[in-house]
Every structure is written in C-alpha cells, then in structure tokens.
mmCIF file of N, CA and C in Angstrom:
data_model
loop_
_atom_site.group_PDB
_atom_site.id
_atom_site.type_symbol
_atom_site.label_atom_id
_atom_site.label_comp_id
_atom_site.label_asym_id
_atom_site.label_seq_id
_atom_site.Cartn_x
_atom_site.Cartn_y
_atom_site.Cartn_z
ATOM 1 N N UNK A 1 -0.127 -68.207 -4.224
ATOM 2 C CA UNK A 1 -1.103 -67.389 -4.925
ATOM 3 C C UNK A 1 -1.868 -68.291 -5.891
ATOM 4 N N UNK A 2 -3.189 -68.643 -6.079
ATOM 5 C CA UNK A 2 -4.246 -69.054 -6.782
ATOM 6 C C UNK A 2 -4.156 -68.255 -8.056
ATOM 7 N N UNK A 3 -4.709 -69.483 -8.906
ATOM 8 C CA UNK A 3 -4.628 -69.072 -10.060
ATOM 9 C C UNK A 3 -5.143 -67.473 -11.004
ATOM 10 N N UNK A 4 -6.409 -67.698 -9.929
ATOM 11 C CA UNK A 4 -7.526 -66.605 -9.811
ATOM 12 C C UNK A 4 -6.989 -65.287 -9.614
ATOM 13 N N UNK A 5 -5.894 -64.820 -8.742
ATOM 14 C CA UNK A 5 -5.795 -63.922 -7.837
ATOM 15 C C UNK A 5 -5.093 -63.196 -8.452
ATOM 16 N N UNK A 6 -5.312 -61.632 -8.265
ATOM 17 C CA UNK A 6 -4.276 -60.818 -9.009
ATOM 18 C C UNK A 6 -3.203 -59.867 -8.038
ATOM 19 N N UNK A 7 -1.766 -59.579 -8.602
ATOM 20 C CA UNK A 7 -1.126 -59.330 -7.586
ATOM 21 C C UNK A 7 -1.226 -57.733 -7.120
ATOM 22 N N UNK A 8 -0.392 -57.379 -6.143
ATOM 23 C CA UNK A 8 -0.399 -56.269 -5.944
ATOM 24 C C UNK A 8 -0.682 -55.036 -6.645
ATOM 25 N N UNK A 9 0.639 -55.119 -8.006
ATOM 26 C CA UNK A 9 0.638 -54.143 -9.299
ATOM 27 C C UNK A 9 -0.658 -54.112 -9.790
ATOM 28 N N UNK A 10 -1.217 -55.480 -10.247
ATOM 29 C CA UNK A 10 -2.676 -55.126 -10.975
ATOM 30 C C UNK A 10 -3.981 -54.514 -9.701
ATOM 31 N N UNK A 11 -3.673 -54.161 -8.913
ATOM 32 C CA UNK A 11 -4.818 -54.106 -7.999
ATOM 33 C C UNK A 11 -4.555 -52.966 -7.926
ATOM 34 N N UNK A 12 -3.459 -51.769 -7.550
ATOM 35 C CA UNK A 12 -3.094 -50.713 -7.654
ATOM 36 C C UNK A 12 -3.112 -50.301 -9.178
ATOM 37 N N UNK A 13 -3.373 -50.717 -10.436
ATOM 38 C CA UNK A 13 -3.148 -50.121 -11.620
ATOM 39 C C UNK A 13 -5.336 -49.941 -11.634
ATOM 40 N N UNK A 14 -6.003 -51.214 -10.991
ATOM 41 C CA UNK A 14 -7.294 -51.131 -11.062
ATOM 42 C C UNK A 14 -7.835 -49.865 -10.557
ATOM 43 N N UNK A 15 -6.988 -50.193 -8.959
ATOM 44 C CA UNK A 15 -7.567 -48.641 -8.007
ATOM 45 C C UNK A 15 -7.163 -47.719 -8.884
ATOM 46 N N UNK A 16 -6.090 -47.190 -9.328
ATOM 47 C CA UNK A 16 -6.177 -46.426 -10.046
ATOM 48 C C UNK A 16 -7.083 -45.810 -11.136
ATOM 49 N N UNK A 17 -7.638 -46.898 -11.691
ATOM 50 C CA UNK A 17 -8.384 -46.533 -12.737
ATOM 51 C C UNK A 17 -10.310 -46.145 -12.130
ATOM 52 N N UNK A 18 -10.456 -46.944 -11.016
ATOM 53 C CA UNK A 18 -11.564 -47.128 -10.575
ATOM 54 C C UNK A 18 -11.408 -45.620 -9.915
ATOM 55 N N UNK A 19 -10.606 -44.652 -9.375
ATOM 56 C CA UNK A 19 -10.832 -43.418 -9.293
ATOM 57 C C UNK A 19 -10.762 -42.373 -10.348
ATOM 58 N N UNK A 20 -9.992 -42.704 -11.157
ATOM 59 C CA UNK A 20 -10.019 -41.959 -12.310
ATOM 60 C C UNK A 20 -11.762 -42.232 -12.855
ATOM 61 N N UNK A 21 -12.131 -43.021 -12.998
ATOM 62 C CA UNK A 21 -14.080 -43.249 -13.479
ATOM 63 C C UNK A 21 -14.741 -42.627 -12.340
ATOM 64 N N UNK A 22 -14.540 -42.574 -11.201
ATOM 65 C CA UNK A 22 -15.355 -42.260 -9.973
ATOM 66 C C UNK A 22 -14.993 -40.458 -10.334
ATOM 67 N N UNK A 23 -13.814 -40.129 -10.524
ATOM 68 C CA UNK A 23 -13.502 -39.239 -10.627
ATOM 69 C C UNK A 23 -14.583 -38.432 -11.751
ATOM 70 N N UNK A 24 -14.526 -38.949 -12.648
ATOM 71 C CA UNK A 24 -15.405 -38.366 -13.955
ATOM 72 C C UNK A 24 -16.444 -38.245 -14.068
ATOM 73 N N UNK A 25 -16.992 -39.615 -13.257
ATOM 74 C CA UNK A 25 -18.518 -38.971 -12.817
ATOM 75 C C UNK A 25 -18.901 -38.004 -11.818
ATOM 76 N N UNK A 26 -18.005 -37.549 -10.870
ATOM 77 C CA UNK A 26 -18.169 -36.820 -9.912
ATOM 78 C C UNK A 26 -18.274 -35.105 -10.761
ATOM 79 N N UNK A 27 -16.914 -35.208 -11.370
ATOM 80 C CA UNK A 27 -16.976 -33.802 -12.091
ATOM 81 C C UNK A 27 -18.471 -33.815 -12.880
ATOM 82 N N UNK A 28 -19.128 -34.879 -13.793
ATOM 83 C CA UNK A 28 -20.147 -34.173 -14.656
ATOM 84 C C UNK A 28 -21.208 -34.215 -13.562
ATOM 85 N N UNK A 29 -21.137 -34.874 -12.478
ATOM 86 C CA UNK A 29 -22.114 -34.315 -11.471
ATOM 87 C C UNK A 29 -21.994 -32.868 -10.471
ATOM 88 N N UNK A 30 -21.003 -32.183 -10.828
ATOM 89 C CA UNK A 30 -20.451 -31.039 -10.818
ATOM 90 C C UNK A 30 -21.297 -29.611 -11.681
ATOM 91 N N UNK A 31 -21.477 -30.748 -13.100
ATOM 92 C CA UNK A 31 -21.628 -29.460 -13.760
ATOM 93 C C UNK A 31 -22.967 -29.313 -14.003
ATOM 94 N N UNK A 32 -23.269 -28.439 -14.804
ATOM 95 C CA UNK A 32 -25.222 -28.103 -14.570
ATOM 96 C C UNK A 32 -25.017 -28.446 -16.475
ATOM 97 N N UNK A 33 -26.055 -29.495 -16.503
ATOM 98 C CA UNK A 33 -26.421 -29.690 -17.696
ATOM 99 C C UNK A 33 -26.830 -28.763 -18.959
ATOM 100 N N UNK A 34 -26.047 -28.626 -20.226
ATOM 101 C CA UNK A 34 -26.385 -27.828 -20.775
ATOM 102 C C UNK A 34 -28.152 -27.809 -21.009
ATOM 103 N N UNK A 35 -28.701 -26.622 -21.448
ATOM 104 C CA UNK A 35 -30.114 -26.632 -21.892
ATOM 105 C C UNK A 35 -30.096 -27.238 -23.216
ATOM 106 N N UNK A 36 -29.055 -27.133 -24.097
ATOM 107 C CA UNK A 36 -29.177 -27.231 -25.251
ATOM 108 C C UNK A 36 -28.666 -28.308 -25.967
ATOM 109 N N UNK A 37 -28.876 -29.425 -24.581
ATOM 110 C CA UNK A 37 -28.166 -30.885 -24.887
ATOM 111 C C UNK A 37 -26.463 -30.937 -25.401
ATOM 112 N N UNK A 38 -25.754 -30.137 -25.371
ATOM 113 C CA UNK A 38 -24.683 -30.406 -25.663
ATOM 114 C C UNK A 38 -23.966 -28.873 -24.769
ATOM 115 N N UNK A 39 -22.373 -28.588 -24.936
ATOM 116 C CA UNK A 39 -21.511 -27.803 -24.798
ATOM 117 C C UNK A 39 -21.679 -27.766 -23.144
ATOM 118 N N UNK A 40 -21.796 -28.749 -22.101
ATOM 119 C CA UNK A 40 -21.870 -28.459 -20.940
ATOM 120 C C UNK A 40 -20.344 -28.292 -20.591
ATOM 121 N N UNK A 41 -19.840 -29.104 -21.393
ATOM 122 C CA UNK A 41 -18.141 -29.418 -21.336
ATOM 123 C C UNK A 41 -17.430 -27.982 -21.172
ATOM 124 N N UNK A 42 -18.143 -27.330 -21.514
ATOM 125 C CA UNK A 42 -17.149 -25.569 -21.758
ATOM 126 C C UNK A 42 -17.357 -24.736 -20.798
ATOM 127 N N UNK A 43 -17.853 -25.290 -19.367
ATOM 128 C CA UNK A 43 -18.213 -25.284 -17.614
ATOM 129 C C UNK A 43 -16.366 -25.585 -17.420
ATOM 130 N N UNK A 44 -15.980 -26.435 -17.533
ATOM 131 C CA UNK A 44 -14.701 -26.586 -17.622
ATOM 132 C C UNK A 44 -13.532 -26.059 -17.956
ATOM 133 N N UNK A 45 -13.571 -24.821 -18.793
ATOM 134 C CA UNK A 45 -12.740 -23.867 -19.322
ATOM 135 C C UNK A 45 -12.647 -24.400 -21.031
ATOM 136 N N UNK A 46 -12.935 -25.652 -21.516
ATOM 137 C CA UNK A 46 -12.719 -25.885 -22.680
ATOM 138 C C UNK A 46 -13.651 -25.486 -23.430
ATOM 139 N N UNK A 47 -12.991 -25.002 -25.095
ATOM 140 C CA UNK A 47 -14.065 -24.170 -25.920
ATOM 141 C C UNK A 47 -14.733 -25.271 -26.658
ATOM 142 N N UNK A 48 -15.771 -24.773 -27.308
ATOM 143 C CA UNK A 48 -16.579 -25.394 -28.069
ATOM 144 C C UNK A 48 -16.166 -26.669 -28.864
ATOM 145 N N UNK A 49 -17.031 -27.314 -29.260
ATOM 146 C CA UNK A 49 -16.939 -28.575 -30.690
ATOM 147 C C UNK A 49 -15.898 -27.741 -31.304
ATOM 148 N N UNK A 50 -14.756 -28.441 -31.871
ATOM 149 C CA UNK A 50 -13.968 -28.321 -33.036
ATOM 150 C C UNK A 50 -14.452 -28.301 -34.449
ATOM 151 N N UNK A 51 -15.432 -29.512 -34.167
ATOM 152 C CA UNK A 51 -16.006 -30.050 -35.703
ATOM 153 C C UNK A 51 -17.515 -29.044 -35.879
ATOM 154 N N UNK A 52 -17.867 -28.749 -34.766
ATOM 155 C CA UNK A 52 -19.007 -28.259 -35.156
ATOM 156 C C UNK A 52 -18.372 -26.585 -35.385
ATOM 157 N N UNK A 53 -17.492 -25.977 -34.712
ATOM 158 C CA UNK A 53 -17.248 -24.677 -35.550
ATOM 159 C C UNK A 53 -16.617 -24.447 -36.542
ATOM 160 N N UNK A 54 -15.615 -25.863 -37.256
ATOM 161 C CA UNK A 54 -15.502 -25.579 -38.663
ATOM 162 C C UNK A 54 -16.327 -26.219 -39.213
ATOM 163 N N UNK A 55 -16.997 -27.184 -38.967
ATOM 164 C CA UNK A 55 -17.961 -27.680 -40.341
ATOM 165 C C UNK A 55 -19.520 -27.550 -39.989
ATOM 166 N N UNK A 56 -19.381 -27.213 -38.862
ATOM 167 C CA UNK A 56 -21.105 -27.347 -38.466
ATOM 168 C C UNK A 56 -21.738 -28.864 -38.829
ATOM 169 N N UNK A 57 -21.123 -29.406 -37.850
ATOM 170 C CA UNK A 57 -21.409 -30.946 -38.450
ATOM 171 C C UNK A 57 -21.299 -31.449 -36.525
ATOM 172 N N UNK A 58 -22.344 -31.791 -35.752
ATOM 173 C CA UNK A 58 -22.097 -32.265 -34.903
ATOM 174 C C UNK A 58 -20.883 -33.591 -34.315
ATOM 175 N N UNK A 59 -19.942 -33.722 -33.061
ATOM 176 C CA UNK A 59 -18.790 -34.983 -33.270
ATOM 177 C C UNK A 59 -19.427 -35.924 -32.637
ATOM 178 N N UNK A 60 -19.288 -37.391 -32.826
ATOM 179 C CA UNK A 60 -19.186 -38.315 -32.158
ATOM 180 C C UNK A 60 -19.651 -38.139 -30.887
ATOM 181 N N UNK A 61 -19.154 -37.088 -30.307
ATOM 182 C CA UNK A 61 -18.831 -37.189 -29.006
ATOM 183 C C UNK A 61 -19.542 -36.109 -28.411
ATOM 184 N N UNK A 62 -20.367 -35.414 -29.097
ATOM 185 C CA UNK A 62 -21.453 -33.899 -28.606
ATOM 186 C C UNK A 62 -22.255 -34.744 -28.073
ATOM 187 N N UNK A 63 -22.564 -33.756 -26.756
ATOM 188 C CA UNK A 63 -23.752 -34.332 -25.652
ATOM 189 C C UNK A 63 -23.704 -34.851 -24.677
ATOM 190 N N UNK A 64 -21.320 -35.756 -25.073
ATOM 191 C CA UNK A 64 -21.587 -36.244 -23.807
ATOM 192 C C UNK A 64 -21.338 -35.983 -22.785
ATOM 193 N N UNK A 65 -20.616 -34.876 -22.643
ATOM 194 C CA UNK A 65 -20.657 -34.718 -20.703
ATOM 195 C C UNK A 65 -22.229 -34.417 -20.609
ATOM 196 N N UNK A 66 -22.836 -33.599 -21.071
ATOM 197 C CA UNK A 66 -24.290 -33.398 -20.542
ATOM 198 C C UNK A 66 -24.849 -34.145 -20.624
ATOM 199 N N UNK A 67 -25.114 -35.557 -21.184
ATOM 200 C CA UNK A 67 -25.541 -36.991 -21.366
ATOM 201 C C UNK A 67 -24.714 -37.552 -19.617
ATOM 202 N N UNK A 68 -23.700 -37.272 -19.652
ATOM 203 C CA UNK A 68 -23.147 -37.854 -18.070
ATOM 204 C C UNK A 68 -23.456 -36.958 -17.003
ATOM 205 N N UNK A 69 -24.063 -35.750 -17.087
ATOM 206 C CA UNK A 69 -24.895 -34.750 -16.015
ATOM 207 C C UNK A 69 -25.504 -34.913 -15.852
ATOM 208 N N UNK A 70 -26.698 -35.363 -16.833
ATOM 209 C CA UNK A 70 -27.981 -36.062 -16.679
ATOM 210 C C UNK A 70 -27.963 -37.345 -15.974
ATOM 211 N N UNK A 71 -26.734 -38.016 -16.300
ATOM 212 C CA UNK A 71 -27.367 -39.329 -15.525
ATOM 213 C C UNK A 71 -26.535 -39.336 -14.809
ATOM 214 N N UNK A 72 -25.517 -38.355 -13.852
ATOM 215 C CA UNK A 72 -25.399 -38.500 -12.565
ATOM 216 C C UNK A 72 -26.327 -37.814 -11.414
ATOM 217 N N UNK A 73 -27.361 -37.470 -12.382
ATOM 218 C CA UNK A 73 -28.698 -36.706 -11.700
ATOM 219 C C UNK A 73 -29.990 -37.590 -11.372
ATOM 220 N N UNK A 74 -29.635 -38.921 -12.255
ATOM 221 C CA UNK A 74 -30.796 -40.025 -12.074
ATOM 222 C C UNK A 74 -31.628 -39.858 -13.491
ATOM 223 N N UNK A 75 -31.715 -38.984 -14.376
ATOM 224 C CA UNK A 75 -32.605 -38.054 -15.201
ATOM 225 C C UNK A 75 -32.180 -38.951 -16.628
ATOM 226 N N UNK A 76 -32.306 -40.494 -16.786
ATOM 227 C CA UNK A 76 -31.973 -40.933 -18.029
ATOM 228 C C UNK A 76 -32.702 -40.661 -19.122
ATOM 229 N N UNK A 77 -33.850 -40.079 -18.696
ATOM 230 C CA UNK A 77 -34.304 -39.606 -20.467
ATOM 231 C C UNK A 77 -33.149 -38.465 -21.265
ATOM 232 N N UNK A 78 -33.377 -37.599 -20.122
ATOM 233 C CA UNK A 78 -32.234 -36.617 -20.460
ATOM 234 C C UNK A 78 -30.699 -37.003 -20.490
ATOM 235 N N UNK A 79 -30.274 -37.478 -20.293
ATOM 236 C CA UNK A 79 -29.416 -38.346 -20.210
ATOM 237 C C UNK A 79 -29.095 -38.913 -21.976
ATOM 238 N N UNK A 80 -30.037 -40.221 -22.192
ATOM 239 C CA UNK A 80 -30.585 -40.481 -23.267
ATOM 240 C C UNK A 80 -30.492 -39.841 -24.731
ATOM 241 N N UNK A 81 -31.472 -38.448 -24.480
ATOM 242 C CA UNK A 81 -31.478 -37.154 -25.471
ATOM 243 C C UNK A 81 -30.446 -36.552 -25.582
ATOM 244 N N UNK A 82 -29.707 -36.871 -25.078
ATOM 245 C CA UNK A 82 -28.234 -35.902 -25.195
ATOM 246 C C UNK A 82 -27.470 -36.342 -25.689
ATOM 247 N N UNK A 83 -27.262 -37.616 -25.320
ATOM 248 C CA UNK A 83 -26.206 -38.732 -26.325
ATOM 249 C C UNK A 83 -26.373 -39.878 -25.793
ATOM 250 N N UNK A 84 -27.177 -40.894 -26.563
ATOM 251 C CA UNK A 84 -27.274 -42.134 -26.016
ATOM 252 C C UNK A 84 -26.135 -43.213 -25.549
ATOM 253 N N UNK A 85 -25.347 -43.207 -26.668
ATOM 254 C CA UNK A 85 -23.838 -43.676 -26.389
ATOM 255 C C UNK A 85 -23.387 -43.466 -24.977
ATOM 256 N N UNK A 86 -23.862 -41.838 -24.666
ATOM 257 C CA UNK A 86 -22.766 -41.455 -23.843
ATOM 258 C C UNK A 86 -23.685 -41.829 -22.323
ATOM 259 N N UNK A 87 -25.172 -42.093 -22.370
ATOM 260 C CA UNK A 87 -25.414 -42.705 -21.610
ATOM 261 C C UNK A 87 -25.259 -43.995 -20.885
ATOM 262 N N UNK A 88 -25.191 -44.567 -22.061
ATOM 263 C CA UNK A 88 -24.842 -45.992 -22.026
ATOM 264 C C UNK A 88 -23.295 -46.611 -21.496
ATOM 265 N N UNK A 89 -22.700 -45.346 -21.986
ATOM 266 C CA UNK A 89 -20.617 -45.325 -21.760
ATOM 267 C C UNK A 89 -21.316 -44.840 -19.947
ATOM 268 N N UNK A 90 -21.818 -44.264 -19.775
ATOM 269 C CA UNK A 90 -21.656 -43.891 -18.315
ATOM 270 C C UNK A 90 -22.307 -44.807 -17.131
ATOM 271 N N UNK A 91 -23.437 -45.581 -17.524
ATOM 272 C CA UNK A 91 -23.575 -46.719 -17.163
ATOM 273 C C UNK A 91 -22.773 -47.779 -16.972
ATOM 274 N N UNK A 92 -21.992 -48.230 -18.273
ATOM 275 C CA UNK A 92 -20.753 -48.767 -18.480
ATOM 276 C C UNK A 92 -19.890 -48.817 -17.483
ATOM 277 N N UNK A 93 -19.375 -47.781 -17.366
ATOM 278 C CA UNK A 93 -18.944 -46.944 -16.137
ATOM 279 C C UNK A 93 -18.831 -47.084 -14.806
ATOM 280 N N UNK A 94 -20.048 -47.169 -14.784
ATOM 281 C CA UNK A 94 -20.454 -47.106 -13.303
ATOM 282 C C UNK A 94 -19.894 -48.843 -12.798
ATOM 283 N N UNK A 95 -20.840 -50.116 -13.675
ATOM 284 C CA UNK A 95 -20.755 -51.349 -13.707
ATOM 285 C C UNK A 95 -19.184 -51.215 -13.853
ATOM 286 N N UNK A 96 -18.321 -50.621 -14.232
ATOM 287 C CA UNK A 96 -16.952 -51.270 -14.336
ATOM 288 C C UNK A 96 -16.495 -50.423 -13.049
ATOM 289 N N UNK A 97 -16.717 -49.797 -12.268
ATOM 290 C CA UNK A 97 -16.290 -49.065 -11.158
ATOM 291 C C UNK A 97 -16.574 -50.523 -9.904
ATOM 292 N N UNK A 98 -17.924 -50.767 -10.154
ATOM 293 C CA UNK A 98 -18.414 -51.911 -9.520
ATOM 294 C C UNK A 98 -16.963 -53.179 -9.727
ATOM 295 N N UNK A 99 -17.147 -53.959 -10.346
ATOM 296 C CA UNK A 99 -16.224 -54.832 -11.032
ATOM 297 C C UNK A 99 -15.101 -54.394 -10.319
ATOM 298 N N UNK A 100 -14.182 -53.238 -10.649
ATOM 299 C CA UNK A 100 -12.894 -53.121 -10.418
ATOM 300 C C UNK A 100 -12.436 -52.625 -8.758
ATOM 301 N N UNK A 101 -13.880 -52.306 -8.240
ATOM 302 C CA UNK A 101 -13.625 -51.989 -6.467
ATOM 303 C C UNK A 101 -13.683 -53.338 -5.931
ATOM 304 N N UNK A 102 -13.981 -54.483 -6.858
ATOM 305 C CA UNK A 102 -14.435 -55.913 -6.365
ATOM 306 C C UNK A 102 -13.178 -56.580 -6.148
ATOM 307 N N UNK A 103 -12.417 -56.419 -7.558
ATOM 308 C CA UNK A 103 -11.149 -56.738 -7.689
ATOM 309 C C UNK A 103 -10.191 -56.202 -7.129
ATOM 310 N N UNK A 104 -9.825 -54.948 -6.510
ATOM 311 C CA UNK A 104 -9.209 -54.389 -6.032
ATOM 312 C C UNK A 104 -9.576 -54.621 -4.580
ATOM 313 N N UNK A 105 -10.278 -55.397 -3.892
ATOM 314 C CA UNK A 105 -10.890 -55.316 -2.636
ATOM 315 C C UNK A 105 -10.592 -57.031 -2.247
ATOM 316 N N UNK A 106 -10.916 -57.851 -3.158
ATOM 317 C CA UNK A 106 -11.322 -59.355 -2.652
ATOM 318 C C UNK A 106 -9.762 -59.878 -3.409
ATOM 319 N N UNK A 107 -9.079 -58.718 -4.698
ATOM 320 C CA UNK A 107 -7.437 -59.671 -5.451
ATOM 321 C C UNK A 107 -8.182 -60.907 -5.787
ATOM 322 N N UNK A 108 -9.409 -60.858 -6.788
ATOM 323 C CA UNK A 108 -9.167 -62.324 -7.617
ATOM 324 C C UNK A 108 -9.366 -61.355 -8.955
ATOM 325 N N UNK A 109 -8.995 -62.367 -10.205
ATOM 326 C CA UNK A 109 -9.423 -61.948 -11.647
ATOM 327 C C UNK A 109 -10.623 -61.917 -11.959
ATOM 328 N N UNK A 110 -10.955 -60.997 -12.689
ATOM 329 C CA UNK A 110 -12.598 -61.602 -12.984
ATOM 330 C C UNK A 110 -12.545 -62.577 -14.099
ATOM 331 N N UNK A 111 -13.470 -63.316 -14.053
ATOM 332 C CA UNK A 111 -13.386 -64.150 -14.867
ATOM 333 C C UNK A 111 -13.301 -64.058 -15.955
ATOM 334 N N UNK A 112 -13.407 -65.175 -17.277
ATOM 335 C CA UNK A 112 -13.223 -65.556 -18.863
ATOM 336 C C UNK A 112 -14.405 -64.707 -19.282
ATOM 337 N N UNK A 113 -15.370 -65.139 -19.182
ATOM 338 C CA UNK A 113 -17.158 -65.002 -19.334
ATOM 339 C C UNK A 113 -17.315 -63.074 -19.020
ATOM 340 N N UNK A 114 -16.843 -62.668 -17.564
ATOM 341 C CA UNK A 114 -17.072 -60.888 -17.542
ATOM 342 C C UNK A 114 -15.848 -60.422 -18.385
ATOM 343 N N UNK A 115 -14.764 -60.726 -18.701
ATOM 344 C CA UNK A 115 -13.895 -59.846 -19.475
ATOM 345 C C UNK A 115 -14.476 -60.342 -20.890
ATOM 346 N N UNK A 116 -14.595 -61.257 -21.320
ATOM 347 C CA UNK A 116 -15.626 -61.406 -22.690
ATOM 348 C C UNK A 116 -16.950 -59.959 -22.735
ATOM 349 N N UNK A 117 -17.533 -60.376 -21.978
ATOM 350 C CA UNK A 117 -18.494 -59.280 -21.733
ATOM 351 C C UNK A 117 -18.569 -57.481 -21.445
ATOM 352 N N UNK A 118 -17.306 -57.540 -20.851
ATOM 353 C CA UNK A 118 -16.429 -56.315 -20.722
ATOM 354 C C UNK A 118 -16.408 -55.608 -22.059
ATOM 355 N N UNK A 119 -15.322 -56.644 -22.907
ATOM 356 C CA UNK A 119 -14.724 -56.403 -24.195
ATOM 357 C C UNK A 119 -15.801 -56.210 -25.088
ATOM 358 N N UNK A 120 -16.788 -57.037 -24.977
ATOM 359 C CA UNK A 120 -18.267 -57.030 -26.301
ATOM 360 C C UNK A 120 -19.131 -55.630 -25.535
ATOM 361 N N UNK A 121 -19.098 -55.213 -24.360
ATOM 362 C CA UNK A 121 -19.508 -53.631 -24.419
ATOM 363 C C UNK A 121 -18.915 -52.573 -24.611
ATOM 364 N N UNK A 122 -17.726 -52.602 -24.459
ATOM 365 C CA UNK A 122 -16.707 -51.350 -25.345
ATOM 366 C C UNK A 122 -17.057 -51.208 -26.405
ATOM 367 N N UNK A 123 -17.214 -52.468 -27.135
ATOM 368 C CA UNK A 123 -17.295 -52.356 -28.947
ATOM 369 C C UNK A 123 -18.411 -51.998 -29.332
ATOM 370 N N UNK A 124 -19.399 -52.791 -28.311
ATOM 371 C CA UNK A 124 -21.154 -52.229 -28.917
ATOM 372 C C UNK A 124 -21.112 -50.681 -28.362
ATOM 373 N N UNK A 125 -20.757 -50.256 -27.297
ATOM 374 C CA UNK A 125 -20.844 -48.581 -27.097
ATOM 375 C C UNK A 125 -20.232 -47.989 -28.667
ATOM 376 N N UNK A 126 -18.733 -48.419 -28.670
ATOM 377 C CA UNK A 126 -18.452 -47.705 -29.465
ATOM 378 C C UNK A 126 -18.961 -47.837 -30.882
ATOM 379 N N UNK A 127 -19.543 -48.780 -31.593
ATOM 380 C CA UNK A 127 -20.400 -48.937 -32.543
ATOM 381 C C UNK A 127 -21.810 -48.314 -32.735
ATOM 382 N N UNK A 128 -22.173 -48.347 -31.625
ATOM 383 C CA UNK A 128 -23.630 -47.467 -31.142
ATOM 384 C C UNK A 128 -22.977 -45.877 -31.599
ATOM 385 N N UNK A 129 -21.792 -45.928 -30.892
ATOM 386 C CA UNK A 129 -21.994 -44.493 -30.865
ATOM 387 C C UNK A 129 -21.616 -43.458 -32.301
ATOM 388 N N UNK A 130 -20.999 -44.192 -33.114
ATOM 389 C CA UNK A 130 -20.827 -43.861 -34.358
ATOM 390 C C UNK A 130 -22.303 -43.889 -35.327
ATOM 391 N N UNK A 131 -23.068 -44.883 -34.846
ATOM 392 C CA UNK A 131 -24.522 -45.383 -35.468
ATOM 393 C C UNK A 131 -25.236 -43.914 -35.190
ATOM 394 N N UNK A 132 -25.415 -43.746 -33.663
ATOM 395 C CA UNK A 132 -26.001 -42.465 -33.367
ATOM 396 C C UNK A 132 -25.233 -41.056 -33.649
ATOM 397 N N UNK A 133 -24.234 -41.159 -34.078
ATOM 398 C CA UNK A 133 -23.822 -39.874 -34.551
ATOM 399 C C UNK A 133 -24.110 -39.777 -36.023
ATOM 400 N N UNK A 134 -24.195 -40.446 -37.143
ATOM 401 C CA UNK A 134 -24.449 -40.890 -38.230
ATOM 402 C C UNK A 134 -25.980 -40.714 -38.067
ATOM 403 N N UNK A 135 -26.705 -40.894 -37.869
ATOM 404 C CA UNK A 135 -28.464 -40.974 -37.651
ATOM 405 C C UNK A 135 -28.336 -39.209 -37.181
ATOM 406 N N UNK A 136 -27.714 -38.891 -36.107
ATOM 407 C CA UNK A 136 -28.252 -37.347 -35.963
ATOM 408 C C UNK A 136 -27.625 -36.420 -36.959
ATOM 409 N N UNK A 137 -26.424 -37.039 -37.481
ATOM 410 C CA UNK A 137 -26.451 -36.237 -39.131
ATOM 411 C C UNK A 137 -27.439 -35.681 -39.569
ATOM 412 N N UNK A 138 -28.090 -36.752 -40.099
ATOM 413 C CA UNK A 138 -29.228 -36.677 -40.927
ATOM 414 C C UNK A 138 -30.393 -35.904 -40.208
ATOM 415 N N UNK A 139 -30.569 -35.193 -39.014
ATOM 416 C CA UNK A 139 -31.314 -34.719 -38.313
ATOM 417 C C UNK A 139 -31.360 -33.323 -37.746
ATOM 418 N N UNK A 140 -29.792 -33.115 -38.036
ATOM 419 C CA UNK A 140 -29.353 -31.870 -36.587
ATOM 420 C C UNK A 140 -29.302 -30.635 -38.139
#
C-alpha cells in the first residue's frame, strides 16, 4: 500500500458520509421552498425557530434548508437571499461529495494543499455565517 492510499475503513467511513451529503441535498430538493425565506424545515414535521419564538431574534441557522431548496433548484439568488452561509455550506457540499466519491472510488488521500483548503472553508463558512446572522440582526 502507497503512501497516498487509504484503506478499506477510511473509504467506507467516506462512502458513508458522501451519502449522508447526497442524502441532504436530495431531501431539500424534496421540499418546496419557503415563500418567506425561512421555516421550509417544518415540511419535515419539525416546529419552528426556537430562538425566534422565544426571543424573536432570527438563529444562525434560519433560511437554511430553504437557502439549500433554492440551490438544489439551480435558483442561487434565492438561494443567496435566504441564507448566504447556507448557500455557500451547500456548495461546500456538493465540492466535498465530489472529493469524497473520488476517494472512495480511486483509495488515494487527498492531498496536504485540498485538506488545508477543506479545513480553511469550514471556518470561513462558519465565520461568514455568524457575520451574516449578526448583519441581519440589525435588519430583520
């Protein structure tokens, strides 16, 4: 086995994960985008924002399945308007579905340079996405 190459376990822990993401985009391409940029999530049986029915304070995280409806529809403005983060996480997404069917298909590692790059877009999503929840504070 080359240095490169990853074994069995990690290729089955990848597939795994690479359906669990395939999986998630499939469901918000499932659901019909809210009109009202957010609560598409409650298509699902789950109730509303937590934070927004006790504090009326939009979370982190409002917009994004309908931010991931939109852009499993092609529709990135809407997409965009709904939660940019969560556009960007679903893009993310997609590129790491790419990546990990690669690895799970050809058993090499990806390299120093894409897991660097990997790691520095988790952090900028998740930094973005606190930035843009903080900015629509001040707005919503």
């Amino acid at each position: 086995m080359s240095s490169d190459s990853c074994g069995l376990g990690v290729r089955v822990i990848v597939a795994a994960w690479v359906l669990v993401g395939g999986g998630l985009l499939g469901v918000a391409r499932s659901l019909s985008p809210a009109s009202a940029g957010l609560g598409t999530h409650q298509q699902l049986g789950l109730p509303p924002c937590s934070m927004r029915m006790l504090f009326g304070l939009r979370c982190p995280a409002c917009g994004m399945t309908t931010s991931w409806s939109w852009l499993t529809r092609g529709d990135l403005v809407a997409s965009a308007s709904a939660n940019l983060s969560g556009m960007l996480l679903g893009l993310f997404v997609v590129l790491l579905l790419v990546l990990g069917f690669r690895l799970v298909w050809y058993g090499r590692s990806l390299s120093c340079r894409v897991n660097w790059w990997v790691g520095f877009g988790v952090v900028f999503i998740g930094v973005l996405s606190v930035a843009e929840w903080l900015v629509r504070l001040q707005f919503d």
